[in-house]
Amino acid sequence: MPIHRYAVVTLAVVTVYYHLHLIFTGLIPNLVSRPVHLALALPWVFLVGRRAPVTTRLSGYLLCAFGVYACAYVALNRDALGDQYGYLEGGQQYLVAIGLVLVVLEMARRAIKLALPSVAALALAYGFLGQHLPGEFGHPGLPPGSLLGTLTIAEGGLWGPLTGVSVNVVAVFVILGAFVGAGEGGTAFMSLATKLAGRYRAGAAKVSVLSSALFGSISGSASANVASTGAITLPTMKRLGYPPSFAAAVEAVASSGGQIMPPLMGAGAFVMMELLR
């Protein structure tokens, strides 16, 4: 096993151990547990994955290193930062805050493409420049130190409730889903769906719906659902005469619904739960 694979395995073990440790202790302050959670997630986006050009890999190392440093700064200085009430003091804190926001935006771009970071960038632009908008769309203006501080050194912004959902709920269920999937749980669900619906009219489409619902209960991911169940159901539907576009639509819709099947519901379900209380 190459050295880099040892590093990936070590990172995976540390990540899993940390989140399972949080379940049994649960007494770690939010400004420690949430930055550490982000620091453990950064390498998976910037360093681990498919091969990329040299410049992209180099920028990934630099961004990951700075992101880990910024997260460590927040976690190690939690008590002092708490006394600042979300207002930045000194050039170092401004550097950490601006750099951390940019790292997270680039992290989102690499993981989810442009849609999410674009919306976040528009929200940030409104916070910084909204005082120049006329009428009710504007606001009185926010000091940069207060706005950036609320985002990066207080329990709001990057370390707010949505990150808390990711730390306390999503990460744990992702680990559970990977554990069940590694034990051939997905194959068992596919066989069960075929047994229940395969003999009926339009059975291939029904198998797609059932298997996506069952597999979604252990993955919580629409893309993983399509990649796993779709590898079997899509060729089957096309072989039986389904138009390719219809077969793709059936699998896409079934997998999108499967991601909110309990217990491993997709992150979107937990975000909605948190916002709706």
PDB file of C-alpha atoms in Angstrom:
ATOM      1  CA  MET A   1       0.000   0.000   0.000  1.00  0.00           C
ATOM      2  CA  PRO A   2       1.583   3.361  -1.028  1.00  0.00           C
ATOM      3  CA  ILE A   3       2.347   5.929   1.645  1.00  0.00           C
ATOM      4  CA  HIS A   4      -0.401   8.269   0.456  1.00  0.00           C
ATOM      5  CA  ARG A   5      -2.946   5.472   0.921  1.00  0.00           C
ATOM      6  CA  TYR A   6      -1.724   5.004   4.478  1.00  0.00           C
ATOM      7  CA  ALA A   7      -2.324   8.722   5.004  1.00  0.00           C
ATOM      8  CA  VAL A   8      -5.868   8.454   3.614  1.00  0.00           C
ATOM      9  CA  VAL A   9      -6.648   5.450   5.821  1.00  0.00           C
ATOM     10  CA  THR A  10      -5.229   7.260   8.861  1.00  0.00           C
ATOM     11  CA  LEU A  11      -7.315  10.346   8.089  1.00  0.00           C
ATOM     12  CA  ALA A  12     -10.431   8.180   7.700  1.00  0.00           C
ATOM     13  CA  VAL A  13      -9.806   6.427  11.027  1.00  0.00           C
ATOM     14  CA  VAL A  14      -9.229   9.735  12.823  1.00  0.00           C
ATOM     15  CA  THR A  15     -12.358  11.259  11.262  1.00  0.00           C
ATOM     16  CA  VAL A  16     -14.572   8.315  12.207  1.00  0.00           C
ATOM     17  CA  TYR A  17     -13.094   8.094  15.725  1.00  0.00           C
ATOM     18  CA  TYR A  18     -13.591  11.827  16.318  1.00  0.00           C
ATOM     19  CA  HIS A  19     -17.275  11.828  15.360  1.00  0.00           C
ATOM     20  CA  LEU A  20     -18.019   8.654  17.292  1.00  0.00           C
ATOM     21  CA  HIS A  21     -16.176  10.149  20.270  1.00  0.00           C
ATOM     22  CA  LEU A  22     -18.485  13.170  20.120  1.00  0.00           C
ATOM     23  CA  ILE A  23     -21.499  10.868  20.470  1.00  0.00           C
ATOM     24  CA  PHE A  24     -20.255   9.386  23.738  1.00  0.00           C
ATOM     25  CA  THR A  25     -18.872  12.600  25.253  1.00  0.00           C
ATOM     26  CA  GLY A  26     -20.951  15.412  23.751  1.00  0.00           C
ATOM     27  CA  LEU A  27     -19.395  17.987  26.084  1.00  0.00           C
ATOM     28  CA  ILE A  28     -16.958  19.606  23.655  1.00  0.00           C
ATOM     29  CA  PRO A  29     -17.754  23.329  23.107  1.00  0.00           C
ATOM     30  CA  ASN A  30     -19.166  24.232  19.703  1.00  0.00           C
ATOM     31  CA  LEU A  31     -16.242  26.535  18.885  1.00  0.00           C
ATOM     32  CA  VAL A  32     -13.973  23.505  19.274  1.00  0.00           C
ATOM     33  CA  SER A  33     -15.999  20.614  17.859  1.00  0.00           C
ATOM     34  CA  ARG A  34     -17.191  22.438  14.732  1.00  0.00           C
ATOM     35  CA  PRO A  35     -13.810  23.867  13.628  1.00  0.00           C
ATOM     36  CA  VAL A  36     -12.222  20.434  14.151  1.00  0.00           C
ATOM     37  CA  HIS A  37     -15.034  18.919  12.058  1.00  0.00           C
ATOM     38  CA  LEU A  38     -14.247  21.344   9.219  1.00  0.00           C
ATOM     39  CA  ALA A  39     -10.509  20.747   9.555  1.00  0.00           C
ATOM     40  CA  LEU A  40     -11.069  17.003   9.127  1.00  0.00           C
ATOM     41  CA  ALA A  41     -13.307  17.584   6.102  1.00  0.00           C
ATOM     42  CA  LEU A  42     -10.876  19.885   4.263  1.00  0.00           C
ATOM     43  CA  PRO A  43      -8.385  17.183   3.138  1.00  0.00           C
ATOM     44  CA  TRP A  44     -11.187  15.054   1.653  1.00  0.00           C
ATOM     45  CA  VAL A  45     -12.103  17.896  -0.706  1.00  0.00           C
ATOM     46  CA  PHE A  46      -8.704  19.429  -1.474  1.00  0.00           C
ATOM     47  CA  LEU A  47      -6.317  16.462  -1.319  1.00  0.00           C
ATOM     48  CA  VAL A  48      -8.207  13.188  -1.761  1.00  0.00           C
ATOM     49  CA  GLY A  49      -9.976  12.245  -4.975  1.00  0.00           C
ATOM     50  CA  ARG A  50      -9.420  12.079  -8.684  1.00  0.00           C
ATOM     51  CA  ARG A  51      -6.171  13.218 -10.278  1.00  0.00           C
ATOM     52  CA  ALA A  52      -5.967  16.916 -11.096  1.00  0.00           C
ATOM     53  CA  PRO A  53      -3.494  19.264 -12.823  1.00  0.00           C
ATOM     54  CA  VAL A  54      -0.351  20.181 -10.887  1.00  0.00           C
ATOM     55  CA  THR A  55      -1.542  23.746 -10.262  1.00  0.00           C
ATOM     56  CA  THR A  56      -4.865  22.495  -8.873  1.00  0.00           C
ATOM     57  CA  ARG A  57      -3.096  20.023  -6.576  1.00  0.00           C
ATOM     58  CA  LEU A  58      -0.666  22.691  -5.376  1.00  0.00           C
ATOM     59  CA  SER A  59      -3.471  25.153  -4.645  1.00  0.00           C
ATOM     60  CA  GLY A  60      -5.312  22.331  -2.862  1.00  0.00           C
ATOM     61  CA  TYR A  61      -2.361  21.757  -0.519  1.00  0.00           C
ATOM     62  CA  LEU A  62      -2.041  25.474   0.209  1.00  0.00           C
ATOM     63  CA  LEU A  63      -5.771  26.015   0.795  1.00  0.00           C
ATOM     64  CA  CYS A  64      -6.035  22.896   2.957  1.00  0.00           C
ATOM     65  CA  ALA A  65      -3.019  23.933   5.058  1.00  0.00           C
ATOM     66  CA  PHE A  66      -4.385  27.431   5.619  1.00  0.00           C
ATOM     67  CA  GLY A  67      -7.878  26.109   6.368  1.00  0.00           C
ATOM     68  CA  VAL A  68      -6.543  23.682   8.984  1.00  0.00           C
ATOM     69  CA  TYR A  69      -4.470  26.499  10.518  1.00  0.00           C
ATOM     70  CA  ALA A  70      -7.504  28.818  10.675  1.00  0.00           C
ATOM     71  CA  CYS A  71      -9.697  26.114  12.227  1.00  0.00           C
ATOM     72  CA  ALA A  72      -6.994  25.330  14.781  1.00  0.00           C
ATOM     73  CA  TYR A  73      -6.683  29.044  15.610  1.00  0.00           C
ATOM     74  CA  VAL A  74     -10.403  29.290  16.373  1.00  0.00           C
ATOM     75  CA  ALA A  75     -10.486  26.067  18.388  1.00  0.00           C
ATOM     76  CA  LEU A  76      -7.353  26.824  20.448  1.00  0.00           C
ATOM     77  CA  ASN A  77      -8.381  30.432  21.214  1.00  0.00           C
ATOM     78  CA  ARG A  78     -12.046  29.744  21.958  1.00  0.00           C
ATOM     79  CA  ASP A  79     -12.048  31.379  25.402  1.00  0.00           C
ATOM     80  CA  ALA A  80     -10.339  34.580  24.245  1.00  0.00           C
ATOM     81  CA  LEU A  81     -12.507  34.811  21.133  1.00  0.00           C
ATOM     82  CA  GLY A  82     -15.648  34.387  23.231  1.00  0.00           C
ATOM     83  CA  ASP A  83     -14.801  37.609  25.094  1.00  0.00           C
ATOM     84  CA  GLN A  84     -14.740  39.548  21.808  1.00  0.00           C
ATOM     85  CA  TYR A  85     -18.457  38.927  21.150  1.00  0.00           C
ATOM     86  CA  GLY A  86     -17.934  38.338  17.459  1.00  0.00           C
ATOM     87  CA  TYR A  87     -15.766  41.388  16.696  1.00  0.00           C
ATOM     88  CA  LEU A  88     -12.350  40.957  15.114  1.00  0.00           C
ATOM     89  CA  GLU A  89      -9.265  42.478  16.700  1.00  0.00           C
ATOM     90  CA  GLY A  90      -5.881  42.739  15.022  1.00  0.00           C
ATOM     91  CA  GLY A  91      -4.515  41.926  11.601  1.00  0.00           C
ATOM     92  CA  GLN A  92      -4.054  38.221  12.298  1.00  0.00           C
ATOM     93  CA  GLN A  93      -7.744  37.736  13.040  1.00  0.00           C
ATOM     94  CA  TYR A  94      -8.736  39.599   9.865  1.00  0.00           C
ATOM     95  CA  LEU A  95      -6.370  37.369   7.879  1.00  0.00           C
ATOM     96  CA  VAL A  96      -7.829  34.230   9.464  1.00  0.00           C
ATOM     97  CA  ALA A  97     -11.416  35.388   8.919  1.00  0.00           C
ATOM     98  CA  ILE A  98     -11.043  36.457   5.279  1.00  0.00           C
ATOM     99  CA  GLY A  99      -8.935  33.425   4.412  1.00  0.00           C
ATOM    100  CA  LEU A 100     -11.325  31.007   6.100  1.00  0.00           C
ATOM    101  CA  VAL A 101     -14.330  32.393   4.222  1.00  0.00           C
ATOM    102  CA  LEU A 102     -12.473  32.123   0.905  1.00  0.00           C
ATOM    103  CA  VAL A 103     -11.303  28.580   1.691  1.00  0.00           C
ATOM    104  CA  VAL A 104     -14.854  27.465   2.478  1.00  0.00           C
ATOM    105  CA  LEU A 105     -16.188  29.052  -0.728  1.00  0.00           C
ATOM    106  CA  GLU A 106     -13.520  27.268  -2.779  1.00  0.00           C
ATOM    107  CA  MET A 107     -14.207  24.059  -0.896  1.00  0.00           C
ATOM    108  CA  ALA A 108     -17.875  24.310  -1.844  1.00  0.00           C
ATOM    109  CA  ARG A 109     -16.963  25.064  -5.473  1.00  0.00           C
ATOM    110  CA  ARG A 110     -14.784  21.980  -5.750  1.00  0.00           C
ATOM    111  CA  ALA A 111     -17.277  19.716  -4.000  1.00  0.00           C
ATOM    112  CA  ILE A 112     -20.624  21.013  -5.346  1.00  0.00           C
ATOM    113  CA  LYS A 113     -19.607  23.220  -8.311  1.00  0.00           C
ATOM    114  CA  LEU A 114     -20.628  26.881  -8.642  1.00  0.00           C
ATOM    115  CA  ALA A 115     -24.273  26.979  -7.500  1.00  0.00           C
ATOM    116  CA  LEU A 116     -23.792  26.971  -3.717  1.00  0.00           C
ATOM    117  CA  PRO A 117     -20.721  29.253  -3.466  1.00  0.00           C
ATOM    118  CA  SER A 118     -22.349  31.693  -5.906  1.00  0.00           C
ATOM    119  CA  VAL A 119     -25.388  32.051  -3.645  1.00  0.00           C
ATOM    120  CA  ALA A 120     -23.125  32.410  -0.606  1.00  0.00           C
ATOM    121  CA  ALA A 121     -21.019  35.038  -2.391  1.00  0.00           C
ATOM    122  CA  LEU A 122     -24.155  37.033  -3.212  1.00  0.00           C
ATOM    123  CA  ALA A 123     -25.224  36.897   0.440  1.00  0.00           C
ATOM    124  CA  LEU A 124     -21.767  38.074   1.532  1.00  0.00           C
ATOM    125  CA  ALA A 125     -21.846  40.889  -1.027  1.00  0.00           C
ATOM    126  CA  TYR A 126     -25.216  41.980   0.333  1.00  0.00           C
ATOM    127  CA  GLY A 127     -23.810  42.020   3.856  1.00  0.00           C
ATOM    128  CA  PHE A 128     -20.836  44.182   2.858  1.00  0.00           C
ATOM    129  CA  LEU A 129     -22.522  46.428   0.276  1.00  0.00           C
ATOM    130  CA  GLY A 130     -26.228  46.340   1.138  1.00  0.00           C
ATOM    131  CA  GLN A 131     -26.117  49.860   2.596  1.00  0.00           C
ATOM    132  CA  HIS A 132     -25.748  51.185  -0.953  1.00  0.00           C
ATOM    133  CA  LEU A 133     -29.036  49.668  -2.127  1.00  0.00           C
ATOM    134  CA  PRO A 134     -32.009  52.029  -2.216  1.00  0.00           C
ATOM    135  CA  GLY A 135     -35.249  51.675  -0.286  1.00  0.00           C
ATOM    136  CA  GLU A 136     -36.247  48.676   1.772  1.00  0.00           C
ATOM    137  CA  PHE A 137     -33.745  46.405   0.048  1.00  0.00           C
ATOM    138  CA  GLY A 138     -30.833  48.138   1.767  1.00  0.00           C
ATOM    139  CA  HIS A 139     -29.630  48.016   5.354  1.00  0.00           C
ATOM    140  CA  PRO A 140     -27.830  50.536   7.606  1.00  0.00           C
ATOM    141  CA  GLY A 141     -24.455  48.892   7.046  1.00  0.00           C
ATOM    142  CA  LEU A 142     -22.349  46.490   9.091  1.00  0.00           C
ATOM    143  CA  PRO A 143     -18.759  47.082  10.259  1.00  0.00           C
ATOM    144  CA  PRO A 144     -16.455  44.597   8.474  1.00  0.00           C
ATOM    145  CA  GLY A 145     -14.965  43.496  11.797  1.00  0.00           C
ATOM    146  CA  SER A 146     -18.388  42.631  13.156  1.00  0.00           C
ATOM    147  CA  LEU A 147     -19.632  40.912   9.991  1.00  0.00           C
ATOM    148  CA  LEU A 148     -16.505  38.804   9.496  1.00  0.00           C
ATOM    149  CA  GLY A 149     -16.254  38.108  13.206  1.00  0.00           C
ATOM    150  CA  THR A 150     -19.821  36.824  13.368  1.00  0.00           C
ATOM    151  CA  LEU A 151     -19.023  34.533  10.451  1.00  0.00           C
ATOM    152  CA  THR A 152     -15.763  33.096  11.775  1.00  0.00           C
ATOM    153  CA  ILE A 153     -15.111  33.521  15.517  1.00  0.00           C
ATOM    154  CA  ALA A 154     -18.623  33.314  16.998  1.00  0.00           C
ATOM    155  CA  GLU A 155     -21.246  30.566  17.094  1.00  0.00           C
ATOM    156  CA  GLY A 156     -22.891  31.871  13.951  1.00  0.00           C
ATOM    157  CA  GLY A 157     -21.894  31.872  10.323  1.00  0.00           C
ATOM    158  CA  LEU A 158     -19.486  29.020   9.649  1.00  0.00           C
ATOM    159  CA  TRP A 159     -19.957  27.570  13.145  1.00  0.00           C
ATOM    160  CA  GLY A 160     -23.730  28.001  13.322  1.00  0.00           C
ATOM    161  CA  PRO A 161     -26.615  25.511  13.569  1.00  0.00           C
ATOM    162  CA  LEU A 162     -26.137  24.085  10.068  1.00  0.00           C
ATOM    163  CA  THR A 163     -22.552  23.074  10.852  1.00  0.00           C
ATOM    164  CA  GLY A 164     -23.893  21.654  14.109  1.00  0.00           C
ATOM    165  CA  VAL A 165     -26.286  19.460  12.120  1.00  0.00           C
ATOM    166  CA  SER A 166     -23.374  18.269  10.002  1.00  0.00           C
ATOM    167  CA  VAL A 167     -21.271  17.464  13.087  1.00  0.00           C
ATOM    168  CA  ASN A 168     -23.915  15.838  15.263  1.00  0.00           C
ATOM    169  CA  VAL A 169     -26.237  14.160  12.769  1.00  0.00           C
ATOM    170  CA  VAL A 170     -25.109  14.007   9.152  1.00  0.00           C
ATOM    171  CA  ALA A 171     -21.555  12.770   9.766  1.00  0.00           C
ATOM    172  CA  VAL A 172     -22.727   9.996  12.083  1.00  0.00           C
ATOM    173  CA  PHE A 173     -25.334   8.716   9.648  1.00  0.00           C
ATOM    174  CA  VAL A 174     -22.860   8.866   6.749  1.00  0.00           C
ATOM    175  CA  ILE A 175     -20.539   6.634   8.775  1.00  0.00           C
ATOM    176  CA  LEU A 176     -23.427   4.266   9.489  1.00  0.00           C
ATOM    177  CA  GLY A 177     -24.389   4.170   5.811  1.00  0.00           C
ATOM    178  CA  ALA A 178     -20.811   3.390   4.751  1.00  0.00           C
ATOM    179  CA  PHE A 179     -20.656   0.620   7.338  1.00  0.00           C
ATOM    180  CA  VAL A 180     -23.904  -0.978   6.137  1.00  0.00           C
ATOM    181  CA  GLY A 181     -22.963  -0.540   2.475  1.00  0.00           C
ATOM    182  CA  ALA A 182     -19.588  -2.206   3.031  1.00  0.00           C
ATOM    183  CA  GLY A 183     -21.469  -5.171   4.457  1.00  0.00           C
ATOM    184  CA  GLU A 184     -23.374  -5.684   1.179  1.00  0.00           C
ATOM    185  CA  GLY A 185     -26.524  -4.106   2.585  1.00  0.00           C
ATOM    186  CA  GLY A 186     -27.146  -2.403  -0.750  1.00  0.00           C
ATOM    187  CA  THR A 187     -27.052  -5.712  -2.621  1.00  0.00           C
ATOM    188  CA  ALA A 188     -29.556  -7.211  -0.202  1.00  0.00           C
ATOM    189  CA  PHE A 189     -31.967  -4.311  -0.746  1.00  0.00           C
ATOM    190  CA  MET A 190     -31.660  -4.657  -4.520  1.00  0.00           C
ATOM    191  CA  SER A 191     -32.473  -8.385  -4.312  1.00  0.00           C
ATOM    192  CA  LEU A 192     -35.452  -7.707  -2.036  1.00  0.00           C
ATOM    193  CA  ALA A 193     -36.857  -5.078  -4.428  1.00  0.00           C
ATOM    194  CA  THR A 194     -36.517  -7.460  -7.385  1.00  0.00           C
ATOM    195  CA  LYS A 195     -38.276 -10.207  -5.433  1.00  0.00           C
ATOM    196  CA  LEU A 196     -41.191  -7.920  -4.484  1.00  0.00           C
ATOM    197  CA  ALA A 197     -41.799  -6.037  -7.740  1.00  0.00           C
ATOM    198  CA  GLY A 198     -39.910  -7.750 -10.524  1.00  0.00           C
ATOM    199  CA  ARG A 199     -42.804  -9.985 -11.611  1.00  0.00           C
ATOM    200  CA  TYR A 200     -45.361  -7.183 -12.039  1.00  0.00           C
ATOM    201  CA  ARG A 201     -46.206  -5.087 -15.080  1.00  0.00           C
ATOM    202  CA  ALA A 202     -43.603  -2.342 -15.510  1.00  0.00           C
ATOM    203  CA  GLY A 203     -41.650  -4.346 -12.970  1.00  0.00           C
ATOM    204  CA  ALA A 204     -38.284  -2.827 -13.901  1.00  0.00           C
ATOM    205  CA  ALA A 205     -39.491   0.668 -13.026  1.00  0.00           C
ATOM    206  CA  LYS A 206     -41.055  -0.590  -9.800  1.00  0.00           C
ATOM    207  CA  VAL A 207     -37.785  -2.289  -8.909  1.00  0.00           C
ATOM    208  CA  SER A 208     -36.040   1.035  -9.503  1.00  0.00           C
ATOM    209  CA  VAL A 209     -38.409   2.841  -7.143  1.00  0.00           C
ATOM    210  CA  LEU A 210     -38.254   0.208  -4.402  1.00  0.00           C
ATOM    211  CA  SER A 211     -34.510  -0.323  -4.589  1.00  0.00           C
ATOM    212  CA  SER A 212     -33.887   3.434  -4.525  1.00  0.00           C
ATOM    213  CA  ALA A 213     -36.121   3.806  -1.479  1.00  0.00           C
ATOM    214  CA  LEU A 214     -34.387   0.946   0.339  1.00  0.00           C
ATOM    215  CA  PHE A 215     -30.868   1.953  -0.621  1.00  0.00           C
ATOM    216  CA  GLY A 216     -31.633   5.589   0.181  1.00  0.00           C
ATOM    217  CA  SER A 217     -32.388   4.555   3.750  1.00  0.00           C
ATOM    218  CA  ILE A 218     -28.711   3.622   4.220  1.00  0.00           C
ATOM    219  CA  SER A 219     -27.027   6.185   1.963  1.00  0.00           C
ATOM    220  CA  GLY A 220     -28.950   9.468   2.264  1.00  0.00           C
ATOM    221  CA  SER A 221     -27.480  10.493  -1.080  1.00  0.00           C
ATOM    222  CA  ALA A 222     -29.276  10.809  -4.410  1.00  0.00           C
ATOM    223  CA  SER A 223     -26.046  10.606  -6.419  1.00  0.00           C
ATOM    224  CA  ALA A 224     -24.846   7.484  -4.591  1.00  0.00           C
ATOM    225  CA  ASN A 225     -28.312   6.027  -5.075  1.00  0.00           C
ATOM    226  CA  VAL A 226     -28.202   6.524  -8.846  1.00  0.00           C
ATOM    227  CA  ALA A 227     -24.664   5.182  -9.064  1.00  0.00           C
ATOM    228  CA  SER A 228     -25.493   1.988  -7.154  1.00  0.00           C
ATOM    229  CA  THR A 229     -29.071   0.998  -8.016  1.00  0.00           C
ATOM    230  CA  GLY A 230     -28.998   2.727 -11.404  1.00  0.00           C
ATOM    231  CA  ALA A 231     -26.123   0.524 -12.540  1.00  0.00           C
ATOM    232  CA  ILE A 232     -28.615  -2.363 -12.522  1.00  0.00           C
ATOM    233  CA  THR A 233     -32.029  -0.784 -13.103  1.00  0.00           C
ATOM    234  CA  LEU A 234     -31.111   1.555 -15.983  1.00  0.00           C
ATOM    235  CA  PRO A 235     -29.752  -1.154 -18.335  1.00  0.00           C
ATOM    236  CA  THR A 236     -32.676  -3.403 -17.382  1.00  0.00           C
ATOM    237  CA  MET A 237     -35.291  -0.767 -18.218  1.00  0.00           C
ATOM    238  CA  LYS A 238     -33.594   0.072 -21.536  1.00  0.00           C
ATOM    239  CA  ARG A 239     -33.357  -3.606 -22.439  1.00  0.00           C
ATOM    240  CA  LEU A 240     -37.091  -3.996 -21.848  1.00  0.00           C
ATOM    241  CA  GLY A 241     -37.901  -1.165 -24.248  1.00  0.00           C
ATOM    242  CA  TYR A 242     -38.149   1.882 -21.964  1.00  0.00           C
ATOM    243  CA  PRO A 243     -37.017   5.087 -23.720  1.00  0.00           C
ATOM    244  CA  PRO A 244     -33.605   6.045 -22.283  1.00  0.00           C
ATOM    245  CA  SER A 245     -34.882   9.460 -21.170  1.00  0.00           C
ATOM    246  CA  PHE A 246     -37.825   7.864 -19.342  1.00  0.00           C
ATOM    247  CA  ALA A 247     -35.594   5.280 -17.673  1.00  0.00           C
ATOM    248  CA  ALA A 248     -33.231   8.042 -16.527  1.00  0.00           C
ATOM    249  CA  ALA A 249     -36.147  10.109 -15.224  1.00  0.00           C
ATOM    250  CA  VAL A 250     -37.547   7.170 -13.221  1.00  0.00           C
ATOM    251  CA  GLU A 251     -34.174   6.486 -11.621  1.00  0.00           C
ATOM    252  CA  ALA A 252     -33.450  10.165 -10.930  1.00  0.00           C
ATOM    253  CA  VAL A 253     -36.813  10.840  -9.296  1.00  0.00           C
ATOM    254  CA  ALA A 254     -36.726   7.591  -7.287  1.00  0.00           C
ATOM    255  CA  SER A 255     -33.198   8.307  -6.066  1.00  0.00           C
ATOM    256  CA  SER A 256     -34.063  11.900  -5.151  1.00  0.00           C
ATOM    257  CA  GLY A 257     -36.950  10.603  -3.056  1.00  0.00           C
ATOM    258  CA  GLY A 258     -34.788   7.865  -1.607  1.00  0.00           C
ATOM    259  CA  GLN A 259     -32.387  10.361  -0.043  1.00  0.00           C
ATOM    260  CA  ILE A 260     -35.039  11.431   2.489  1.00  0.00           C
ATOM    261  CA  MET A 261     -35.913   7.880   3.554  1.00  0.00           C
ATOM    262  CA  PRO A 262     -35.157   7.419   7.257  1.00  0.00           C
ATOM    263  CA  PRO A 263     -32.947   6.758   9.085  1.00  0.00           C
ATOM    264  CA  LEU A 264     -30.145   8.029   6.811  1.00  0.00           C
ATOM    265  CA  MET A 265     -31.932  11.042   5.381  1.00  0.00           C
ATOM    266  CA  GLY A 266     -29.899  13.405   3.214  1.00  0.00           C
ATOM    267  CA  ALA A 267     -28.374  16.521   4.708  1.00  0.00           C
ATOM    268  CA  GLY A 268     -31.201  18.606   3.230  1.00  0.00           C
ATOM    269  CA  ALA A 269     -33.741  16.911   5.503  1.00  0.00           C
ATOM    270  CA  PHE A 270     -31.739  17.783   8.611  1.00  0.00           C
ATOM    271  CA  VAL A 271     -31.208  21.346   7.432  1.00  0.00           C
ATOM    272  CA  MET A 272     -34.970  21.768   6.958  1.00  0.00           C
ATOM    273  CA  MET A 273     -35.569  20.227  10.369  1.00  0.00           C
ATOM    274  CA  GLU A 274     -33.143  22.624  12.026  1.00  0.00           C
ATOM    275  CA  LEU A 275     -34.618  25.700  10.299  1.00  0.00           C
ATOM    276  CA  LEU A 276     -38.227  24.679  11.000  1.00  0.00           C
ATOM    277  CA  ARG A 277     -37.474  23.574  14.571  1.00  0.00           C
TER     278      ARG A 277
END
